[in-house]
Tab-separated table of C-alpha atoms in Angstrom:
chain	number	residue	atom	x	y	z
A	42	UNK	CA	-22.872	184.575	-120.856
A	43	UNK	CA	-21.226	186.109	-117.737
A	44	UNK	CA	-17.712	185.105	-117.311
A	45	UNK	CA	-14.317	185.744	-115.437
A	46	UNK	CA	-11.592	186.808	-117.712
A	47	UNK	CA	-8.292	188.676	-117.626
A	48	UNK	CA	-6.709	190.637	-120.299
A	49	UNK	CA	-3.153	190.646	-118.727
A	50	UNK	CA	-1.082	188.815	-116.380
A	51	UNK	CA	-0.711	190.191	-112.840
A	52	UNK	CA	-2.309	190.132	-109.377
A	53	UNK	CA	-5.836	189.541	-108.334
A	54	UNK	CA	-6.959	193.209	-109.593
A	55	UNK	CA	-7.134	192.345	-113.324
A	56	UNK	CA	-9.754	189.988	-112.909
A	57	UNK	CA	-12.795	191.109	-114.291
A	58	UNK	CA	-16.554	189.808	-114.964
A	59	UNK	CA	-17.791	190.459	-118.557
A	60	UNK	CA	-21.283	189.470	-119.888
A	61	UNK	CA	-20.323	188.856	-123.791
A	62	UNK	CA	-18.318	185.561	-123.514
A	63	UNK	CA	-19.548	183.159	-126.398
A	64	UNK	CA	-21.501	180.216	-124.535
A	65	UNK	CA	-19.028	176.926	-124.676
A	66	UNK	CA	-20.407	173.771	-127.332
A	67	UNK	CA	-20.624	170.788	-126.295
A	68	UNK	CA	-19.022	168.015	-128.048
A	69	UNK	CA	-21.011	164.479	-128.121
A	70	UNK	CA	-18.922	163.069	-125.055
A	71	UNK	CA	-19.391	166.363	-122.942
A	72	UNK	CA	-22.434	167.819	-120.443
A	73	UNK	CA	-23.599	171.462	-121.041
A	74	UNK	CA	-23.665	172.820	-117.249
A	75	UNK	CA	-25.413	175.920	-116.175
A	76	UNK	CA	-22.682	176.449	-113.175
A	77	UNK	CA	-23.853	177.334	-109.887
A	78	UNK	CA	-20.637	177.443	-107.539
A	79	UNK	CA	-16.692	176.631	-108.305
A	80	UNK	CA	-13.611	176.314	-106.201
A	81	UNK	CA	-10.492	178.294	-106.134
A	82	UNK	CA	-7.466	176.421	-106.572
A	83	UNK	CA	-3.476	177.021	-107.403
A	84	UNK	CA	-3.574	176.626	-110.540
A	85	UNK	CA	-6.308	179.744	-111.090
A	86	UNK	CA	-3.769	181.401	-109.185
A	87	UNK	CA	-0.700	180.687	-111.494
A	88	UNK	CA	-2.343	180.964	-114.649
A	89	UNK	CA	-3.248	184.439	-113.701
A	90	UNK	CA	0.464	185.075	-113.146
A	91	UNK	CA	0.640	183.647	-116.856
A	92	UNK	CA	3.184	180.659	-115.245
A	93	UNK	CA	0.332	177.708	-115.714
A	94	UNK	CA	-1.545	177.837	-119.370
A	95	UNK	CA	-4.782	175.848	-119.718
A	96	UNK	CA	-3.823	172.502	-121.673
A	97	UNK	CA	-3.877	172.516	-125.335
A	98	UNK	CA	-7.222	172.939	-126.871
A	99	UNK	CA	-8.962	174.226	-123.231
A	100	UNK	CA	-10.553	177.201	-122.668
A	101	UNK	CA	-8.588	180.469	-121.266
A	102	UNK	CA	-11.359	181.224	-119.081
A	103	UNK	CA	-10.084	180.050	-115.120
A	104	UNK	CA	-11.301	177.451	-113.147
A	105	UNK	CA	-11.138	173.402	-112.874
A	106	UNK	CA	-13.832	172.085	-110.793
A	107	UNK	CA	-17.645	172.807	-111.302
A	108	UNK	CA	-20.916	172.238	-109.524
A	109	UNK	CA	-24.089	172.862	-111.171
A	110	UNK	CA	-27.590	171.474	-113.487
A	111	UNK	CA	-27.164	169.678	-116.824
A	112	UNK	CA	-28.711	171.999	-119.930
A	113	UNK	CA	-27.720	170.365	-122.989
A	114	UNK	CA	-26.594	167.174	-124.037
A	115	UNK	CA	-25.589	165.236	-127.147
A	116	UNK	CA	-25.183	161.836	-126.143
A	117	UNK	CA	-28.465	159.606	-126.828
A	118	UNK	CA	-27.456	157.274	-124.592
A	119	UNK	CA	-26.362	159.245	-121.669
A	120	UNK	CA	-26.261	158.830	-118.165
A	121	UNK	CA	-27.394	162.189	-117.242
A	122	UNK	CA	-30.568	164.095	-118.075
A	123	UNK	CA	-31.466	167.746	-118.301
A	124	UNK	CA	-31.848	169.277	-115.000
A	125	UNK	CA	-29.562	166.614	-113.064
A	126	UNK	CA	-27.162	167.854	-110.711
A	127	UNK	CA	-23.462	167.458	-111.358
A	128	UNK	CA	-19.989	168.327	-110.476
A	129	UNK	CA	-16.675	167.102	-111.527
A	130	UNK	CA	-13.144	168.023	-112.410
A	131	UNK	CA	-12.953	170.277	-115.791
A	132	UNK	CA	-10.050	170.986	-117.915
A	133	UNK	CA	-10.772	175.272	-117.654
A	134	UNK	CA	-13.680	177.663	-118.199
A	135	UNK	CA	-15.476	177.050	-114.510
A	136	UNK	CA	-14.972	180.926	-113.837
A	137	UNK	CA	-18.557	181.708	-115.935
A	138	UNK	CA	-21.877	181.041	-116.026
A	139	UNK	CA	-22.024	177.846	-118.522
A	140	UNK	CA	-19.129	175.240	-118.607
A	141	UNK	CA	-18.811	171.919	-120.457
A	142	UNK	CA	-17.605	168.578	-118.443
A	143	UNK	CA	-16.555	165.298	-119.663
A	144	UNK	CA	-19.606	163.142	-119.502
A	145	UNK	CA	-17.290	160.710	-117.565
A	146	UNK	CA	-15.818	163.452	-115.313
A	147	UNK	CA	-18.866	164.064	-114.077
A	148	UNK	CA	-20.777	162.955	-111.051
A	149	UNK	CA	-23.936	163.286	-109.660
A	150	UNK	CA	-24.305	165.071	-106.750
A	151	UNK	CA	-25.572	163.267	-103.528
A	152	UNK	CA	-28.886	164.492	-102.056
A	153	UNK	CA	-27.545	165.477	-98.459
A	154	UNK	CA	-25.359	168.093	-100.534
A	155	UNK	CA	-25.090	171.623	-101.592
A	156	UNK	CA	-24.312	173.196	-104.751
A	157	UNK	CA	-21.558	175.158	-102.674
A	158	UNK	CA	-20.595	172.323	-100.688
A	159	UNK	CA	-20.476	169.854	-103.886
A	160	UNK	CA	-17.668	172.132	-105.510
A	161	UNK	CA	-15.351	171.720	-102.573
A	162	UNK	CA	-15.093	168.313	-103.738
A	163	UNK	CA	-13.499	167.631	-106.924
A	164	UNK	CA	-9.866	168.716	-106.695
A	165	UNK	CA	-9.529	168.268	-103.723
A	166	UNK	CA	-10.552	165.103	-102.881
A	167	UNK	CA	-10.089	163.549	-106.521
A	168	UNK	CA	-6.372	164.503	-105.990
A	169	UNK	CA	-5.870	163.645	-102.601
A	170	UNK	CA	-6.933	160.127	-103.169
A	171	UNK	CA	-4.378	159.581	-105.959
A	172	UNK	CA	-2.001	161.020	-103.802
A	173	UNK	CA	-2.828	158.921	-100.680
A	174	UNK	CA	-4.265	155.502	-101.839
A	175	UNK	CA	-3.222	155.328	-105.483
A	176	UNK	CA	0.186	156.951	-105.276
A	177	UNK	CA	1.049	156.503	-101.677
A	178	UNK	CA	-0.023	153.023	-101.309
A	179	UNK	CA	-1.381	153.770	-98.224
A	180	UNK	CA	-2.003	150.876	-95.620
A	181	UNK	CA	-4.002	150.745	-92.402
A	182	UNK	CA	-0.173	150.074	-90.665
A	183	UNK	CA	1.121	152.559	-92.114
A	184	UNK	CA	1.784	155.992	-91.009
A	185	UNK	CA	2.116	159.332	-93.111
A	186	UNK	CA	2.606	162.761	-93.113
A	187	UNK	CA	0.567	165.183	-94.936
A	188	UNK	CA	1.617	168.817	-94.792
A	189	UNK	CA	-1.031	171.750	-95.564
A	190	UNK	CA	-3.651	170.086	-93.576
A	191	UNK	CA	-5.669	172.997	-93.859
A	192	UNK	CA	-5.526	172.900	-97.178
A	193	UNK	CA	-8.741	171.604	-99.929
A	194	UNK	CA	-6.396	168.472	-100.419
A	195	UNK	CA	-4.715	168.515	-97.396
A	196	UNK	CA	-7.840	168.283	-95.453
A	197	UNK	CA	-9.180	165.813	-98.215
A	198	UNK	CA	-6.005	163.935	-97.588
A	199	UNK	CA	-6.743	163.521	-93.849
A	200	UNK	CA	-10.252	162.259	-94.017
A	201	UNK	CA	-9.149	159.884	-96.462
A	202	UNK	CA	-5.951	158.359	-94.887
A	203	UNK	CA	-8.325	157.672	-91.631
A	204	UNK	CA	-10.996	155.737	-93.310
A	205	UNK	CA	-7.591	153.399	-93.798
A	206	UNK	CA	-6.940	153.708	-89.917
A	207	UNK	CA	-3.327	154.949	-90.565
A	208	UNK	CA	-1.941	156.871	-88.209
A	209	UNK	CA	-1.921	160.528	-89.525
A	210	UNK	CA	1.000	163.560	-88.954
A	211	UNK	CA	-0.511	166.593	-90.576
A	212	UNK	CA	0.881	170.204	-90.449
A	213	UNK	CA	-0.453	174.048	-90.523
A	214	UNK	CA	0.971	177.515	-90.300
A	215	UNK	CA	-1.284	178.318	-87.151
A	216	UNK	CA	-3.072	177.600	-84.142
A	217	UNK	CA	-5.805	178.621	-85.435
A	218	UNK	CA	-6.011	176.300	-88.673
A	219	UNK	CA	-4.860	173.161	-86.088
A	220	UNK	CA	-7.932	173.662	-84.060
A	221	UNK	CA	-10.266	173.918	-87.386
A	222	UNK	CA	-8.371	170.418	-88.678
A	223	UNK	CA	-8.270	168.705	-85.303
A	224	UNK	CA	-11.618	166.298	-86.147
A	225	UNK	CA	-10.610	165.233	-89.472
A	226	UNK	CA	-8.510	162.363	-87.824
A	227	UNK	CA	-4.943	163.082	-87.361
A	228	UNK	CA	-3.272	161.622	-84.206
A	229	UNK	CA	-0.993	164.715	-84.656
A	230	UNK	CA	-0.385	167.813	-85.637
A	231	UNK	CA	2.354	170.496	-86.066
A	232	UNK	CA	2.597	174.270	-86.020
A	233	UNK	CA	5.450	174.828	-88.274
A	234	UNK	CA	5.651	178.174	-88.009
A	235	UNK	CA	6.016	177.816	-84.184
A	236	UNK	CA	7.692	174.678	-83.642
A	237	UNK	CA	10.816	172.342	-85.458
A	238	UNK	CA	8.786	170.880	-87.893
A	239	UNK	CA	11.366	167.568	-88.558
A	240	UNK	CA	12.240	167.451	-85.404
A	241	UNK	CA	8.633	167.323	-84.015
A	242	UNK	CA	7.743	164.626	-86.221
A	243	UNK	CA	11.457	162.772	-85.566
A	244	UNK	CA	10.189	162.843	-81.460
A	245	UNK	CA	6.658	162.300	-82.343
A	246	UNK	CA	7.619	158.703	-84.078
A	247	UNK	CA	10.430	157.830	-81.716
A	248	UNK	CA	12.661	158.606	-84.856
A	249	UNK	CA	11.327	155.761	-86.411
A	250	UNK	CA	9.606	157.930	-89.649
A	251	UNK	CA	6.589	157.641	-91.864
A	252	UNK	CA	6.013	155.691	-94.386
A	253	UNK	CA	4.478	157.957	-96.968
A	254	UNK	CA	4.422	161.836	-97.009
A	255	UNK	CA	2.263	164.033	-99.243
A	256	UNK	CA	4.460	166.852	-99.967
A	257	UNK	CA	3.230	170.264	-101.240
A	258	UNK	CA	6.567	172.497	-100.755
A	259	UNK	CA	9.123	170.529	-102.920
A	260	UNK	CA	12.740	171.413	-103.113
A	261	UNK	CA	13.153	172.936	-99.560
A	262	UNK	CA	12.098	169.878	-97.945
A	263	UNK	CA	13.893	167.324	-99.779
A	264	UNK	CA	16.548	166.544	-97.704
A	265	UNK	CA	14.689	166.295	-94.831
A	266	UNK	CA	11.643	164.281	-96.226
A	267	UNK	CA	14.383	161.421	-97.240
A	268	UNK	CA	15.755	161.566	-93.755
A	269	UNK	CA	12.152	160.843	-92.459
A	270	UNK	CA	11.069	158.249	-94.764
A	271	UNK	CA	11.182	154.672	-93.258
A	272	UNK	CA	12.530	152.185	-95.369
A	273	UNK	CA	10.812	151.634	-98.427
A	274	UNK	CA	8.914	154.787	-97.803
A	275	UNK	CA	7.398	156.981	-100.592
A	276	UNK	CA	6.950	160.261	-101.242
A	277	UNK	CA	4.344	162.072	-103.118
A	278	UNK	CA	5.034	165.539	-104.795
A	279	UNK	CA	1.456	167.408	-104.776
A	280	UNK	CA	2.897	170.809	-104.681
A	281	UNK	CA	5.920	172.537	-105.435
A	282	UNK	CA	5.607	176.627	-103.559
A	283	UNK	CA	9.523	175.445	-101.900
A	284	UNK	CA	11.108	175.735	-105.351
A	285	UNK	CA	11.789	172.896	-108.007
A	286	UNK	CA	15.350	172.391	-107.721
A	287	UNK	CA	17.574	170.521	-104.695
A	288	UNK	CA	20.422	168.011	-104.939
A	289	UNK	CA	19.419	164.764	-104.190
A	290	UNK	CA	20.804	161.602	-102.189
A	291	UNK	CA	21.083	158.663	-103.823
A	292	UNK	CA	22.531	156.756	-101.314
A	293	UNK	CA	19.915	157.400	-99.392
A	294	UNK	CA	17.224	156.428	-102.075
A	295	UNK	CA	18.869	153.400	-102.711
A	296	UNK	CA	19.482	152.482	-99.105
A	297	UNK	CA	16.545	152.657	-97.900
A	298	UNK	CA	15.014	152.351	-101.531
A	299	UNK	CA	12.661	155.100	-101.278
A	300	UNK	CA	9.987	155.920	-103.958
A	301	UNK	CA	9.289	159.518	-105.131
A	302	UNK	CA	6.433	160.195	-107.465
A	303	UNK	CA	5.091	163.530	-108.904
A	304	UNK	CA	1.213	163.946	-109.120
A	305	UNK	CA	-0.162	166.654	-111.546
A	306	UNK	CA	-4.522	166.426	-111.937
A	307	UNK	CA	-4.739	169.494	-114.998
A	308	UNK	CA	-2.369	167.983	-117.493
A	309	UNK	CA	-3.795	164.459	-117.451
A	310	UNK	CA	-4.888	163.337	-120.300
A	311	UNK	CA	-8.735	162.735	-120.187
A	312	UNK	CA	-8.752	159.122	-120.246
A	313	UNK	CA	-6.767	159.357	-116.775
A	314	UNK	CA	-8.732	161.704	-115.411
A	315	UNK	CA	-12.004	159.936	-116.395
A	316	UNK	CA	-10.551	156.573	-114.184
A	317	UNK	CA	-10.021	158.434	-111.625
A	318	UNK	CA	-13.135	159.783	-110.988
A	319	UNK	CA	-14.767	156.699	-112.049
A	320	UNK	CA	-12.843	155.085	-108.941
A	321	UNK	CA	-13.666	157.644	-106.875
A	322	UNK	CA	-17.239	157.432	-107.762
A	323	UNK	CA	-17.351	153.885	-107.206
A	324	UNK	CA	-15.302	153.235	-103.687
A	325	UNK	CA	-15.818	156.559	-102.116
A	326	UNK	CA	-18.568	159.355	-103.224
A	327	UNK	CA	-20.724	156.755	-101.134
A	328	UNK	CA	-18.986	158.036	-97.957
A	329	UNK	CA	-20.284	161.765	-98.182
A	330	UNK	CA	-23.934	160.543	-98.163
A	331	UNK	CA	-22.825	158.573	-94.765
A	332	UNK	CA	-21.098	161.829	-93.859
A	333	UNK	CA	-17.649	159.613	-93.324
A	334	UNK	CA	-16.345	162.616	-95.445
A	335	UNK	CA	-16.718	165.764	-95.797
A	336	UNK	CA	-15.560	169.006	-97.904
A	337	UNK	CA	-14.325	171.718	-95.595
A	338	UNK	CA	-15.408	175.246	-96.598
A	339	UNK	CA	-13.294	178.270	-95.571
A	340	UNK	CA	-15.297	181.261	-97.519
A	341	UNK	CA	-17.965	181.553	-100.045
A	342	UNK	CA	-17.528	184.932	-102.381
A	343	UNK	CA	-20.137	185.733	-105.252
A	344	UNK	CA	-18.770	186.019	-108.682
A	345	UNK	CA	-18.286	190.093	-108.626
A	346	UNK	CA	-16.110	189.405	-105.885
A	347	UNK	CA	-13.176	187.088	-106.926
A	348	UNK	CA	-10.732	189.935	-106.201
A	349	UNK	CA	-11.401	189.313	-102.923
A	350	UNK	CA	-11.521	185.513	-103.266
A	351	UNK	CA	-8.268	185.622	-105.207
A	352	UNK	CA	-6.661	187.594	-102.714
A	353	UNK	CA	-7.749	185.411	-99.500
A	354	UNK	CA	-5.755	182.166	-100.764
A	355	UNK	CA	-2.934	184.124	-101.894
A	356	UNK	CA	-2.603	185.356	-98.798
A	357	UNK	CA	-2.689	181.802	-97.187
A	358	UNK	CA	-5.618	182.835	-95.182
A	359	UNK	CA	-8.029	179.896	-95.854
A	360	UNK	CA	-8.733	176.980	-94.135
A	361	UNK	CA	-10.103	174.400	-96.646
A	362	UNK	CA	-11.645	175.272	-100.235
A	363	UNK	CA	-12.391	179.150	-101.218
A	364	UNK	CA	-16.539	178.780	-103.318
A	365	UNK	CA	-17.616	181.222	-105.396
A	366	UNK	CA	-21.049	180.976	-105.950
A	367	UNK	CA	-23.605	181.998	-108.511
């Protein structure tokens, strides 16, 4: 089969397509997929760098999310047949033409949906919902702040804090990303690059705070994300591209007795990541049929060109999820 590989660590250039990669076997609790589109995420991009491995016992080949039709499966008893479409969260190896998924990490996909559109929704929306509902505890009185709103989860994160009714805060690095995000539902947003990010959001809430944030920079932030936090506020850490390491206030935790919680997807073990999506299923796949929620597309790129794809979100140029498509 045709797949994505890299022989050496570096930038988007050593990405390569070769047509000899052994097809991937099945195991009796897995799908055989025949992949027609996959998402870009992070994670492709560190483990490229060589500073994110696949976990133990997953295939080197990049990519965690999959859309595509069933071709083999083991299971008797399955839920699936061959030809059904699918798409789910995978631990590596959706960079190629034939990827196996956890039977119950996969889901079908609705009718009203793409291929394309269908692999915009995994990550992102699988991990914004632990981050906002599960994680954040979010509540329809409650008000948060997600930063990267033009982001696959930040934009995930949006749509889904609004079905709550919460009133949203969300942030971009242009004008031009705030007018794409301006539908999904926030009551605000903030250029950072142009304006006082903290103090924006201090005016915006009559320095009264949020009560969750979904945090994707980390250690810069810190300080001022505990300043903002009402009272018994928490704070989810998604991302960490503003460093890992920042003194923290206690006092301030324990004054206010603030919660903060780290979210990782990749490294869960399976039996996790199977709930999750089983939850998901259940409560809120429903909602993209009824076209409450959406995945937001910035670029599609065919598999000869993920150089190019590769190179768009390390640039920061995308608004929502970067396809490439079969």
């Amino acid at each position: 089969m045709r797949a994505i590989i890299f022989k050496e660590f570096g930038g988007p250039q050593v990405l390569q397509v070769l047509s000899d990669i052994p097809m991937p076997e099945p195991t009796i609790n897995q799908l055989l997929v025949r992949v027609k589109a996959c998402a870009l995420n992070r994670a492709d991009i560190l483990q490229r760098k060589g500073k994110y491995p696949p976990p133990p016992g997953e295939s080197d080949i990049l990519g965690i999310e999959i859309s595509g039709e069933v071709v083999g499966i083991l299971n008797p008893s399955s839920e699936f047949k061959l030809g059904d479409r699918v798409f789910g969260l995978v631990g590596s190896g959706a960079y190629a033409e034939y990827c196996v998924i956890d039977e119950s990490c996969a889901m079908h996909i609705p009718d009203k949906l793409s291929f394309v559109e269908a692999a915009a929704i995994p990550e992102a929306f699988l991990t914004a919902h632990e981050a906002v509902l599960t994680l954040g505890e979010l509540k329809p009185s409650d008000s948060i702040l997600i930063h990267a709103g033009a982001s696959g989860v930040g934009s995930a994160a949006i749509q889904l804090a609004a079905l709550t009714g919460a009133t949203i805060f969300s942030t971009a690095s242009s004008d031009k990303k705030i007018e794409k995000i301006k539908s999904l539902g926030s009551a605000y947003l903030v250029n950072y690059k142009k304006d006082d990010l903290f103090a924006e959001i201090k005016k915006l809430t009559n320095n009264q705070g949020v009560n969750v944030i979904i945090d994707f920079i980390g250690a810069s932030y810190l300080a001022n994300h505990l300043e903002l936090l009402q009272p018994c506020g928490r704070l989810v850490i998604v991302g960490l591209m503003g460093g890992t390491r920042s003194e923290i206030n206690l006092g301030l935790i324990q004054s206010k007795r603030l919660q903060i919680k780290g979210l990782a997807m990749r490294t869960r073990p399976i039996q996790e990541k199977r709930h999750i999506t089983q939850l998901f299923k259940t409560h809120y796949l429903p909602f993209f049929t009824e076209e409450k929620l959406k995945p937001v597309i910035d670029s599609i790129f065919s598999f000869q060109d993920v150089q190019l794809a590769h190179q768009r979100m390390e640039d920061n140029a995308n608004i929502g999820k970067i396809i490439l498509s079969y």
